Amino acid sequence: MRLRMQIGYDGTDFAGWASQPGQRTVCGVLEETLSTVLREPITLTVAGRTDAGVHATGQVAHFDVAAATLEARSIDGDPGRLVRRLAKMLPVDVRVKDIEEAPTEFDARFSALRRHYEYRLADDPWGAEPVSARTTAAWSRPLNADLLEEASAVLLGLNDFAAFCRRRDGATTVRELQDFRWMRDDFGVLVAQVSADAFCWSMVRSLVGAVATVGEGRRSVQWCAGLLQQRSRSSEVPVAPACGLSLIGVDYPADNNLAQRNSITRETRAAIDPNGCCGD
Amino acid sequence: MRLRMQIGYDGTDFAGWASQPGQRTVCGVLEETLSTVLREPITLTVAGRTDAGVHATGQVAHFDVAAATLEARSIDGDPGRLVRRLAKMLPVDVRVKDIEEAPTEFDARFSALRRHYEYRLADDPWGAEPVSARTTAAWSRPLNADLLEEASAVLLGLNDFAAFCRRRDGATTVRELQDFRWMRDDFGVLVAQVSADAFCWSMVRSLVGAVATVGEGRRSVQWCAGLLQQRSRSSEVPVAPACGLSLIGVDYPADNNLAQRNSITRETRAAIDPNGCCGD
């Protein structure tokens, strides 16, 4: 039986999503807790393998477990029981918010149509509001929101984002950037919504770093547009701090289109990137 | 010269506002940093002496400094310079957001007309969203927002809040509760706005604890109303966790009404409470 989970975490004290020996990772903590509760080894597949310090409110992962195991643990028929049991065991910086049965074709990574990220950037001279400092990056110079918007708009569409990606051998850096908008919230923090079919490693933080360089007046919008012509990572693009970034949601097709979506993803992307592209 | 500051802090790692020997307190960190920058001992007077673990986005304090001192440190005429200098020295969990010159009659504590607090309470079975867990308390049972509203409404007005206050000898517990409303935010968190002329020690957290007891169905609205008849702290009122509470703002009269306001506050409250009422 395949179960799909919605997950939130404060990434501050995690060495990212992916399990690494000797490190505290989100995947490591979740797999360990699930394995304890279900009394069998659980392996998670995730929609977006976030880096160290990156947060999530809408991460999605799936795992397989025998129906008999759920029955033996008295959580068959009501995944909400597993949610409550995990809530008692997990540390406060990671939560499983929802668990539901999914079709066996559902794959948290390969079935995903779209990933949505949010980036929070404070340009006040005094830095970020302390109550949200863990999820807000501070930019030391004032940023012009109109310039941020302009620079972001030129990056939209199906492009080669090589200038914004840490390269993996043979991996494609062509992605479709579907949304990249900025607004100031009630506290004056600049909040970006960034959506794409998938992201390469460090891509969202590099996009933010590039347009912030325009927003502070150091570079032109034309410079930003020109980055799309480059075929390798640009040293002119700063990578914005991890703490400002949160994965806020992942879109999936309806159940009857899962198999088709999985094969498209595998063909266009994973075939040439056997180890998977960090970030997703 | 009197300077007025607006301050924000994440109270998680502070033993409250008030300086205590051997403890990390907000007042202690700010006084130490200001004294270092200005090279003379600075003493702060604050609007609301928040407890350990309580946060602020709109705390207000004042201090006095000789004009010659500001001149010597090259920050005369532009308090924004002091804001930027402090930003470089203060830890990320406390920020001075604004400094401006104030009339000598301005007193952060005695001139205050009204304090505004916010309380964040998550009643999801999985607890609080990790990215906001430091500023959100978790309630283990589901809460009915309508009942919260009803119970809160009966407490409004000029009342003796003895049942909700940790008593100080001789201190009055009569306060005017001007606002106490609840709403669910986009993430399903119950957020209360609580405003009064002033608050006694532990009053906001006790108000929240009492109405949450009604909201979960364990007590009636009538029980909540009856608490106003009690003349001492009620053991039936739970004190909600500190982490959910933030001081979000303080109102002051126009400059020409400061002296009058100070004398009203002193007469009606401080005269019978010489050590000051914790919380304010």
Coordinates of C-alpha atoms in Angstrom, one line a residue:
Chain A
M1 CA 0.0 0.0 0.0
R2 CA 1.3 3.5 -1.0
L3 CA 0.9 6.4 1.4
R4 CA 1.3 10.0 0.5
M5 CA 2.3 12.5 3.3
Q6 CA 2.3 16.3 3.5
I7 CA 5.2 17.6 5.6
G8 CA 6.3 20.9 7.1
Y9 CA 9.7 21.7 8.7
D10 CA 11.9 24.5 10.0
G11 CA 15.1 23.7 8.1
T12 CA 17.3 25.8 10.4
D13 CA 18.7 22.9 12.4
F14 CA 18.7 20.3 9.6
A15 CA 21.5 19.4 7.2
G16 CA 18.8 19.4 4.4
W17 CA 16.3 16.8 3.3
A18 CA 18.5 13.9 2.1
S19 CA 19.8 11.3 4.6
Q20 CA 23.5 11.7 5.3
P21 CA 25.5 9.5 7.7
G22 CA 26.1 11.4 11.0
Q23 CA 24.0 14.4 10.0
R24 CA 20.5 15.4 11.3
T25 CA 18.4 15.5 8.1
V26 CA 14.6 15.8 7.7
C27 CA 14.5 12.5 5.8
G28 CA 16.6 10.8 8.4
V29 CA 14.4 11.9 11.3
L30 CA 11.2 11.0 9.5
E31 CA 12.3 7.6 8.3
E32 CA 13.6 6.7 11.7
T33 CA 10.3 7.8 13.5
L34 CA 8.1 6.0 10.9
S35 CA 10.2 2.9 11.1
T36 CA 9.9 3.0 14.9
V37 CA 6.1 3.4 14.8
L38 CA 5.5 0.9 12.1
R39 CA 8.3 -1.5 13.3
E40 CA 9.6 -2.1 9.8
P41 CA 12.2 -0.1 7.8
I42 CA 10.5 2.7 5.8
T43 CA 12.1 4.5 2.8
L44 CA 10.8 7.9 1.7
T45 CA 10.6 9.3 -1.8
V46 CA 10.3 13.1 -1.8
A47 CA 9.1 15.8 -4.2
G48 CA 11.8 18.4 -3.5
R49 CA 15.2 17.5 -1.9
T50 CA 15.7 20.8 -0.1
D51 CA 19.2 22.0 0.9
A52 CA 20.5 22.6 4.4
G53 CA 18.6 25.5 6.1
V54 CA 15.7 25.5 3.6
H55 CA 12.2 25.2 5.0
A56 CA 8.9 23.6 3.9
T57 CA 5.2 24.0 4.6
G58 CA 4.1 21.9 1.7
Q59 CA 6.6 19.2 1.1
V60 CA 5.3 15.9 -0.2
A61 CA 6.7 12.4 0.1
H62 CA 5.5 8.8 -0.3
F63 CA 6.4 5.4 1.1
D64 CA 5.1 1.9 0.8
V65 CA 4.0 -0.3 3.6
A66 CA 2.1 -3.6 3.8
A67 CA -1.6 -3.3 4.7
A68 CA -0.9 -6.0 7.3
T69 CA 1.6 -3.8 9.1
L70 CA -0.9 -0.9 9.4
E71 CA -3.4 -3.4 10.7
A72 CA -0.9 -4.8 13.3
R73 CA -0.2 -1.3 14.5
S74 CA -4.0 -0.5 14.7
I75 CA -3.8 2.3 12.1
D76 CA -5.5 0.7 9.2
G77 CA -8.5 2.5 7.8
D78 CA -7.6 5.8 9.6
P79 CA -4.3 7.4 8.5
G80 CA -5.2 10.2 10.9
R81 CA -4.1 8.0 13.8
L82 CA -0.7 7.7 12.3
V83 CA -0.6 11.6 12.0
R84 CA -1.4 11.9 15.7
R85 CA 1.1 9.2 16.8
L86 CA 3.9 10.8 14.8
A87 CA 3.0 14.2 16.3
K88 CA 3.8 12.9 19.7
M89 CA 7.2 11.5 18.6
L90 CA 8.5 14.0 16.1
P91 CA 10.6 17.1 17.2
V92 CA 8.8 20.4 17.0
D93 CA 10.8 21.4 13.9
V94 CA 9.2 18.7 11.6
R95 CA 5.6 17.7 11.3
V96 CA 3.6 15.2 9.2
K97 CA 0.5 17.2 8.6
D98 CA -1.5 14.8 6.5
I99 CA -1.3 11.1 5.4
E100 CA -3.5 9.6 2.8
E101 CA -3.6 6.4 0.7
A102 CA -2.4 7.0 -2.9
P103 CA -2.6 4.9 -6.1
T104 CA 0.5 2.8 -6.6
E105 CA 1.3 4.9 -9.7
F106 CA 1.7 8.0 -7.5
D107 CA 5.3 9.0 -7.2
A108 CA 6.1 12.1 -5.0
R109 CA 9.0 13.0 -7.3
F110 CA 8.2 11.8 -10.8
S111 CA 4.4 12.5 -10.7
A112 CA 4.9 16.2 -9.7
L113 CA 3.7 18.7 -12.3
R114 CA 4.9 21.8 -10.5
R115 CA 6.9 22.9 -7.4
H116 CA 6.0 26.2 -5.6
Y117 CA 8.6 28.0 -3.5
E118 CA 8.4 31.2 -1.5
Y119 CA 11.4 33.4 -0.7
R120 CA 11.4 36.1 2.0
L121 CA 13.8 38.9 1.8
A122 CA 14.1 41.9 4.3
D123 CA 15.8 45.0 3.1
D124 CA 15.3 47.1 6.3
P125 CA 18.5 48.7 7.6
W126 CA 18.0 46.9 10.9
G127 CA 17.6 43.4 9.2
A128 CA 14.8 40.9 9.6
E129 CA 12.0 41.0 12.2
P130 CA 13.3 38.7 15.0
V131 CA 10.2 36.5 15.2
S132 CA 10.6 35.6 11.5
A133 CA 14.4 35.8 11.3
R134 CA 14.7 32.1 10.8
T135 CA 12.6 32.2 7.6
T136 CA 13.7 35.6 6.3
A137 CA 17.0 36.5 4.7
A138 CA 18.4 40.0 5.2
W139 CA 19.7 42.0 2.3
S140 CA 22.0 44.8 3.4
R141 CA 21.0 47.4 0.7
P142 CA 17.5 48.7 -0.1
L143 CA 15.7 46.9 -2.9
N144 CA 13.4 48.5 -5.5
A145 CA 10.4 46.2 -5.8
D146 CA 9.6 47.4 -9.4
L147 CA 13.1 46.5 -10.5
L148 CA 12.8 43.1 -8.8
E149 CA 9.5 42.5 -10.7
E150 CA 11.0 43.6 -14.0
A151 CA 14.1 41.4 -13.7
S152 CA 12.0 38.4 -12.6
A153 CA 9.6 38.8 -15.5
V154 CA 12.4 38.4 -18.1
L155 CA 13.3 35.0 -16.7
L156 CA 9.9 33.4 -17.1
G157 CA 9.3 30.6 -19.6
L158 CA 11.0 27.5 -20.9
N159 CA 14.7 28.4 -20.7
D160 CA 18.1 27.0 -20.1
F161 CA 18.9 28.0 -16.5
A162 CA 22.5 26.8 -16.6
A163 CA 23.7 30.2 -15.3
F164 CA 21.6 29.6 -12.1
C165 CA 22.4 26.0 -11.5
R166 CA 25.2 24.1 -9.9
R167 CA 26.0 21.6 -12.6
R168 CA 25.6 17.9 -12.4
D169 CA 27.3 15.9 -15.2
G170 CA 24.9 15.3 -18.0
A171 CA 21.9 16.8 -16.2
T172 CA 19.7 19.1 -18.2
T173 CA 19.3 22.7 -16.8
V174 CA 16.3 23.4 -19.0
R175 CA 13.3 24.2 -16.9
E176 CA 10.0 26.0 -17.3
L177 CA 9.8 29.0 -14.9
Q178 CA 6.0 29.6 -14.6
D179 CA 5.8 32.2 -11.9
F180 CA 8.2 34.6 -10.3
R181 CA 6.5 37.5 -8.6
W182 CA 7.3 39.8 -5.7
M183 CA 5.2 41.7 -3.2
R184 CA 5.9 43.5 0.1
D185 CA 3.9 42.0 3.0
D186 CA 2.4 44.0 6.0
F187 CA 5.8 44.0 7.7
G188 CA 7.7 45.4 4.6
V189 CA 9.3 42.1 3.8
L190 CA 9.7 41.3 0.1
V191 CA 8.1 38.0 -0.6
A192 CA 8.7 36.1 -3.9
Q193 CA 6.5 33.4 -5.3
V194 CA 8.5 31.1 -7.6
S195 CA 7.0 28.2 -9.5
A196 CA 8.4 25.8 -12.1
D197 CA 7.9 22.3 -13.4
A198 CA 11.1 21.5 -11.5
F199 CA 14.2 23.3 -10.2
C200 CA 17.9 22.4 -10.5
W201 CA 20.2 22.5 -7.5
S202 CA 20.4 26.1 -6.0
M203 CA 18.3 27.5 -8.8
V204 CA 15.7 29.4 -6.7
R205 CA 18.3 31.0 -4.5
S206 CA 20.3 32.0 -7.6
L207 CA 17.2 33.4 -9.3
V208 CA 16.6 35.5 -6.2
G209 CA 20.3 36.5 -5.9
A210 CA 20.3 37.6 -9.6
V211 CA 17.2 39.8 -9.4
A212 CA 18.2 41.2 -6.1
T213 CA 21.4 42.4 -7.7
V214 CA 19.2 44.2 -10.2
G215 CA 16.8 45.4 -7.4
E216 CA 19.6 47.1 -5.5
G217 CA 20.7 48.9 -8.7
R218 CA 24.1 47.2 -9.2
R219 CA 23.1 45.4 -12.5
S220 CA 20.6 46.1 -15.3
V221 CA 17.5 44.1 -16.3
Q222 CA 19.3 43.4 -19.6
W223 CA 22.2 41.8 -17.7
C224 CA 19.6 39.5 -16.0
A225 CA 18.0 38.6 -19.3
G226 CA 21.5 37.9 -20.8
L227 CA 22.1 35.2 -18.1
L228 CA 19.7 32.9 -20.0
Q229 CA 22.2 32.8 -22.9
Q230 CA 25.0 31.4 -20.7
R231 CA 25.7 27.6 -20.8
S232 CA 27.3 27.3 -17.4
R233 CA 26.9 28.6 -13.9
S234 CA 27.7 32.3 -13.7
S235 CA 30.0 33.6 -11.1
E236 CA 28.2 36.9 -11.3
V237 CA 25.1 35.5 -9.8
P238 CA 25.1 35.5 -6.0
V239 CA 23.3 32.6 -4.3
A240 CA 20.7 34.1 -1.8
P241 CA 20.8 32.6 1.8
A242 CA 19.0 29.3 2.4
C243 CA 17.1 30.6 5.4
G244 CA 14.8 32.8 3.2
L245 CA 13.5 29.8 1.1
S246 CA 10.5 27.6 1.8
L247 CA 8.9 24.9 -0.4
I248 CA 5.2 25.8 0.0
G249 CA 3.5 23.3 -2.3
V250 CA 3.7 20.6 -5.1
D251 CA 1.0 20.0 -7.7
Y252 CA 0.1 16.6 -9.1
P253 CA -2.2 15.4 -11.9
A254 CA -5.5 13.6 -11.2
D255 CA -5.0 9.9 -10.3
N256 CA -5.9 8.7 -13.8
N257 CA -3.1 10.7 -15.4
L258 CA -0.3 9.7 -13.0
A259 CA 1.3 6.9 -15.2
Q260 CA 1.5 9.2 -18.2
R261 CA 3.0 12.0 -16.1
N262 CA 5.6 9.7 -14.6
S263 CA 6.8 8.5 -18.0
I264 CA 7.1 12.1 -19.4
T265 CA 9.2 13.1 -16.4
R266 CA 11.4 10.1 -16.7
E267 CA 12.0 10.6 -20.4
T268 CA 12.6 14.3 -20.4
R269 CA 14.7 14.6 -17.3
A270 CA 15.7 11.6 -15.2
A271 CA 17.0 9.5 -18.1
I272 CA 19.9 11.8 -18.5
D273 CA 20.3 12.5 -14.8
P274 CA 20.3 9.1 -13.1
N275 CA 21.1 10.3 -9.7
G276 CA 18.4 12.9 -9.7
C277 CA 18.8 16.6 -9.8
C278 CA 19.2 18.1 -6.4
G279 CA 16.5 20.6 -5.5
D280 CA 14.0 19.1 -8.0
Chain B
M1 CA 17.9 64.2 25.4
R2 CA 15.2 61.5 25.4
L3 CA 15.1 58.9 22.7
R4 CA 12.2 56.5 22.0
M5 CA 12.9 53.1 20.4
Q6 CA 10.7 50.6 18.7
I7 CA 12.0 47.0 19.4
G8 CA 11.3 43.5 18.1
Y9 CA 12.5 40.2 19.6
D10 CA 12.1 36.5 19.4
G11 CA 11.6 35.7 23.1
T12 CA 12.4 32.0 22.8
D13 CA 16.0 32.2 24.1
F14 CA 15.5 35.2 26.5
A15 CA 14.6 35.0 30.2
G16 CA 12.1 37.8 29.6
W17 CA 12.5 41.5 29.3
A18 CA 13.7 42.6 32.8
S19 CA 17.4 42.4 33.6
Q20 CA 18.3 39.6 36.0
P21 CA 21.8 38.8 37.1
G22 CA 23.3 35.8 35.3
Q23 CA 20.3 35.6 32.8
R24 CA 20.1 36.5 29.1
T25 CA 17.3 39.1 29.0
V26 CA 16.2 41.5 26.3
C27 CA 16.7 44.6 28.5
G28 CA 20.2 43.3 29.5
V29 CA 21.3 42.7 25.9
L30 CA 20.0 46.1 24.7
E31 CA 21.4 48.1 27.6
E32 CA 24.8 46.4 27.2
T33 CA 24.9 47.0 23.4
L34 CA 23.7 50.7 23.7
S35 CA 26.2 51.3 26.5
T36 CA 29.0 49.9 24.3
V37 CA 28.0 52.0 21.3
L38 CA 27.4 55.2 23.3
R39 CA 30.3 54.6 25.7
E40 CA 28.2 55.5 28.8
P41 CA 25.8 53.5 30.9
I42 CA 22.3 53.4 29.4
T43 CA 19.1 52.5 31.4
L44 CA 15.9 51.6 29.5
T45 CA 12.3 52.2 30.6
V46 CA 9.9 49.8 28.7
A47 CA 6.2 49.8 27.9
G48 CA 5.6 46.1 28.6
R49 CA 7.8 43.9 30.7
T50 CA 7.2 40.7 28.8
D51 CA 7.8 37.3 30.5
A52 CA 10.3 34.6 29.5
G53 CA 9.5 33.2 26.1
V54 CA 7.1 36.1 25.1
H55 CA 7.9 37.8 21.8
A56 CA 7.5 41.4 20.5
T57 CA 7.2 43.1 17.2
G58 CA 6.1 46.5 18.6
Q59 CA 7.8 46.9 22.0
V60 CA 8.6 50.5 23.0
A61 CA 11.3 51.8 25.3
H62 CA 13.0 55.1 26.1
F63 CA 16.3 56.2 27.5
D64 CA 18.1 59.5 28.2
V65 CA 21.5 60.4 26.8
A66 CA 23.4 63.7 26.6
A67 CA 23.3 65.5 23.3
A68 CA 27.1 65.8 23.6
T69 CA 27.4 62.0 23.7
L70 CA 25.5 61.5 20.4
E71 CA 27.7 64.2 18.9
A72 CA 30.9 62.5 20.1
R73 CA 29.7 59.2 18.6
S74 CA 28.8 61.0 15.3
I75 CA 25.1 60.1 15.5
D76 CA 23.7 63.5 16.4
G77 CA 20.9 64.6 14.0
D78 CA 20.4 61.2 12.5
P79 CA 19.1 58.5 14.9
G80 CA 19.0 56.2 11.8
R81 CA 22.8 55.9 12.1
L82 CA 22.4 54.4 15.6
V83 CA 19.8 52.0 14.2
R84 CA 22.3 50.7 11.6
R85 CA 25.2 50.6 14.1
L86 CA 23.0 48.5 16.6
A87 CA 21.9 46.2 13.7
K88 CA 25.6 45.2 13.2
M89 CA 26.1 44.4 16.9
L90 CA 22.8 42.9 18.2
P91 CA 22.1 39.2 17.9
V92 CA 19.5 38.2 15.3
D93 CA 16.8 37.6 17.9
V94 CA 16.6 41.2 19.0
R95 CA 16.4 44.3 16.7
V96 CA 16.0 48.0 17.3
K97 CA 13.7 49.0 14.4
D98 CA 13.4 52.7 14.9
I99 CA 14.8 55.4 17.1
E100 CA 13.5 59.0 17.3
E101 CA 13.8 61.9 19.6
A102 CA 10.9 62.3 22.1
P103 CA 9.7 65.1 24.4
T104 CA 11.1 64.8 27.9
E105 CA 7.6 64.2 29.1
F106 CA 7.4 61.0 27.0
D107 CA 7.6 57.9 29.3
A108 CA 7.4 54.5 27.5
R109 CA 5.6 53.0 30.5
F110 CA 3.5 55.8 32.1
S111 CA 2.5 57.6 28.9
A112 CA 1.1 54.4 27.3
L113 CA -2.6 54.6 26.5
R114 CA -3.0 51.0 25.3
R115 CA -1.0 47.8 24.8
H116 CA -1.8 45.4 21.9
Y117 CA -1.0 41.7 22.1
E118 CA -1.4 38.9 19.7
Y119 CA -1.8 35.2 20.7
R120 CA -1.3 32.4 18.2
L121 CA -2.9 29.0 19.0
A122 CA -2.8 25.9 16.7
D123 CA -5.4 23.2 17.4
D124 CA -4.3 20.9 14.5
P125 CA -3.9 17.3 15.7
W126 CA -0.3 17.5 14.4
G127 CA 0.6 20.7 16.3
A128 CA 2.0 23.9 15.1
E129 CA 3.5 24.5 11.6
P130 CA 7.3 24.1 12.2
V131 CA 8.3 27.4 10.5
S132 CA 6.1 29.2 13.1
A133 CA 6.4 26.8 16.0
R134 CA 8.5 29.3 18.0
T135 CA 5.6 31.9 18.0
T136 CA 2.6 29.5 18.1
A137 CA 1.3 27.5 21.0
A138 CA -0.2 24.1 20.3
W139 CA -3.6 23.1 21.9
S140 CA -4.0 19.4 22.0
R141 CA -7.8 19.4 21.5
P142 CA -9.8 21.0 18.7
L143 CA -11.2 24.5 19.5
N144 CA -14.5 26.0 18.3
A145 CA -13.8 29.5 17.1
D146 CA -17.4 30.6 17.8
L147 CA -17.1 29.6 21.4
L148 CA -13.8 31.3 21.7
E149 CA -15.4 34.5 20.4
E150 CA -18.4 34.3 22.7
A151 CA -16.2 33.6 25.8
S152 CA -13.9 36.5 24.9
A153 CA -16.7 38.9 24.4
V154 CA -18.1 38.5 27.9
L155 CA -14.7 39.6 29.4
L156 CA -14.6 43.0 27.5
G157 CA -14.8 46.2 29.5
L158 CA -13.6 47.7 32.8
N159 CA -13.4 44.7 35.1
D160 CA -11.5 43.3 38.0
F161 CA -9.3 40.7 36.4
A162 CA -8.1 39.2 39.7
A163 CA -9.0 35.7 38.6
F164 CA -6.5 36.1 35.7
C165 CA -3.6 37.8 37.5
R166 CA -0.8 36.6 39.6
R167 CA -1.3 38.9 42.5
R168 CA 1.2 41.4 43.7
D169 CA 0.6 42.9 47.2
G170 CA -1.6 46.0 47.0
A171 CA -1.6 46.1 43.2
T172 CA -5.0 46.7 41.5
T173 CA -6.2 44.1 39.1
V174 CA -8.8 46.4 37.5
R175 CA -8.1 46.9 33.8
E176 CA -10.1 47.9 30.8
L177 CA -10.1 45.1 28.2
Q178 CA -10.8 46.9 25.0
D179 CA -10.4 44.2 22.4
F180 CA -10.4 40.4 22.5
R181 CA -11.1 38.8 19.1
W182 CA -10.2 35.6 17.3
M183 CA -9.8 34.6 13.7
R184 CA -8.3 31.7 11.8
D185 CA -5.4 32.7 9.5
D186 CA -4.6 31.1 6.1
F187 CA -2.8 28.2 7.8
G188 CA -5.7 27.4 10.2
V189 CA -4.0 29.0 13.2
L190 CA -6.3 30.7 15.7
V191 CA -5.0 34.2 16.2
A192 CA -6.3 36.5 19.1
Q193 CA -6.0 40.2 19.2
V194 CA -6.0 41.4 22.8
S195 CA -5.9 45.1 23.8
A196 CA -6.2 46.9 27.1
D197 CA -5.0 50.0 28.8
A198 CA -2.6 47.8 30.7
F199 CA -2.3 44.1 31.7
C200 CA -1.4 42.5 35.0
W201 CA 1.2 39.8 35.2
S202 CA 0.2 36.6 33.2
M203 CA -3.1 38.2 32.3
V204 CA -3.1 37.7 28.5
R205 CA -2.0 34.1 28.8
S206 CA -4.7 33.5 31.5
L207 CA -7.4 35.1 29.3
V208 CA -6.4 32.8 26.5
G209 CA -6.3 29.8 28.8
A210 CA -9.8 30.5 30.1
V211 CA -11.5 31.0 26.7
A212 CA -9.7 28.0 25.2
T213 CA -11.1 25.9 28.0
V214 CA -14.5 27.1 26.8
G215 CA -13.5 26.7 23.1
E216 CA -12.7 23.0 23.7
G217 CA -16.1 22.5 25.3
R218 CA -14.9 21.7 28.8
R219 CA -16.4 24.9 30.4
S220 CA -19.4 27.1 29.6
V221 CA -19.4 30.8 28.6
Q222 CA -21.2 31.5 31.9
W223 CA -18.3 30.0 33.8
C224 CA -16.0 32.4 32.0
A225 CA -18.2 35.4 32.8
G226 CA -18.3 34.3 36.4
L227 CA -14.6 34.5 36.7
L228 CA -14.9 38.3 36.7
Q229 CA -16.7 38.1 40.1
Q230 CA -13.7 36.4 41.8
R231 CA -11.3 38.4 43.9
S232 CA -8.2 36.3 43.6
R233 CA -6.4 34.2 41.0
S234 CA -8.5 31.2 40.0
S235 CA -6.9 27.8 40.0
E236 CA -9.4 26.8 37.3
V237 CA -7.8 29.1 34.8
P238 CA -4.9 27.5 32.8
V239 CA -2.1 29.8 31.8
A240 CA -1.5 29.4 28.0
P241 CA 2.1 28.8 27.0
A242 CA 4.4 31.9 26.7
C243 CA 5.5 31.0 23.1
G244 CA 2.2 32.0 21.6
L245 CA 2.3 35.5 22.9
S246 CA 3.6 38.7 21.1
L247 CA 3.5 42.3 22.1
I248 CA 2.6 43.9 18.7
G249 CA 2.1 47.6 19.6
V250 CA 1.7 50.3 22.2
D251 CA -0.4 53.5 21.7
Y252 CA 0.6 56.9 23.1
P253 CA -1.2 60.3 23.2
A254 CA -0.1 63.2 21.1
D255 CA 3.0 65.0 22.5
N256 CA 0.9 67.9 24.1
N257 CA -1.1 65.4 26.2
L258 CA 1.8 63.4 27.6
A259 CA 2.1 65.2 30.9
Q260 CA -1.6 64.7 31.6
R261 CA -1.5 61.0 30.7
N262 CA 1.5 60.4 32.9
S263 CA -0.2 61.8 36.0
I264 CA -3.4 59.8 35.3
T265 CA -1.4 56.6 35.1
R266 CA 0.6 57.3 38.2
E267 CA -2.5 58.2 40.2
T268 CA -4.7 55.3 39.2
R269 CA -2.2 52.6 39.1
A270 CA 1.4 53.0 40.1
A271 CA 0.8 54.8 43.4
I272 CA -0.6 51.5 44.9
D273 CA 1.9 49.4 43.0
P274 CA 5.3 51.0 43.7
N275 CA 7.3 48.2 42.1
G276 CA 5.3 48.3 38.9
C277 CA 2.9 45.6 37.7
C278 CA 4.7 42.9 35.7
G279 CA 3.4 42.6 32.3
D280 CA 2.0 46.1 32.1

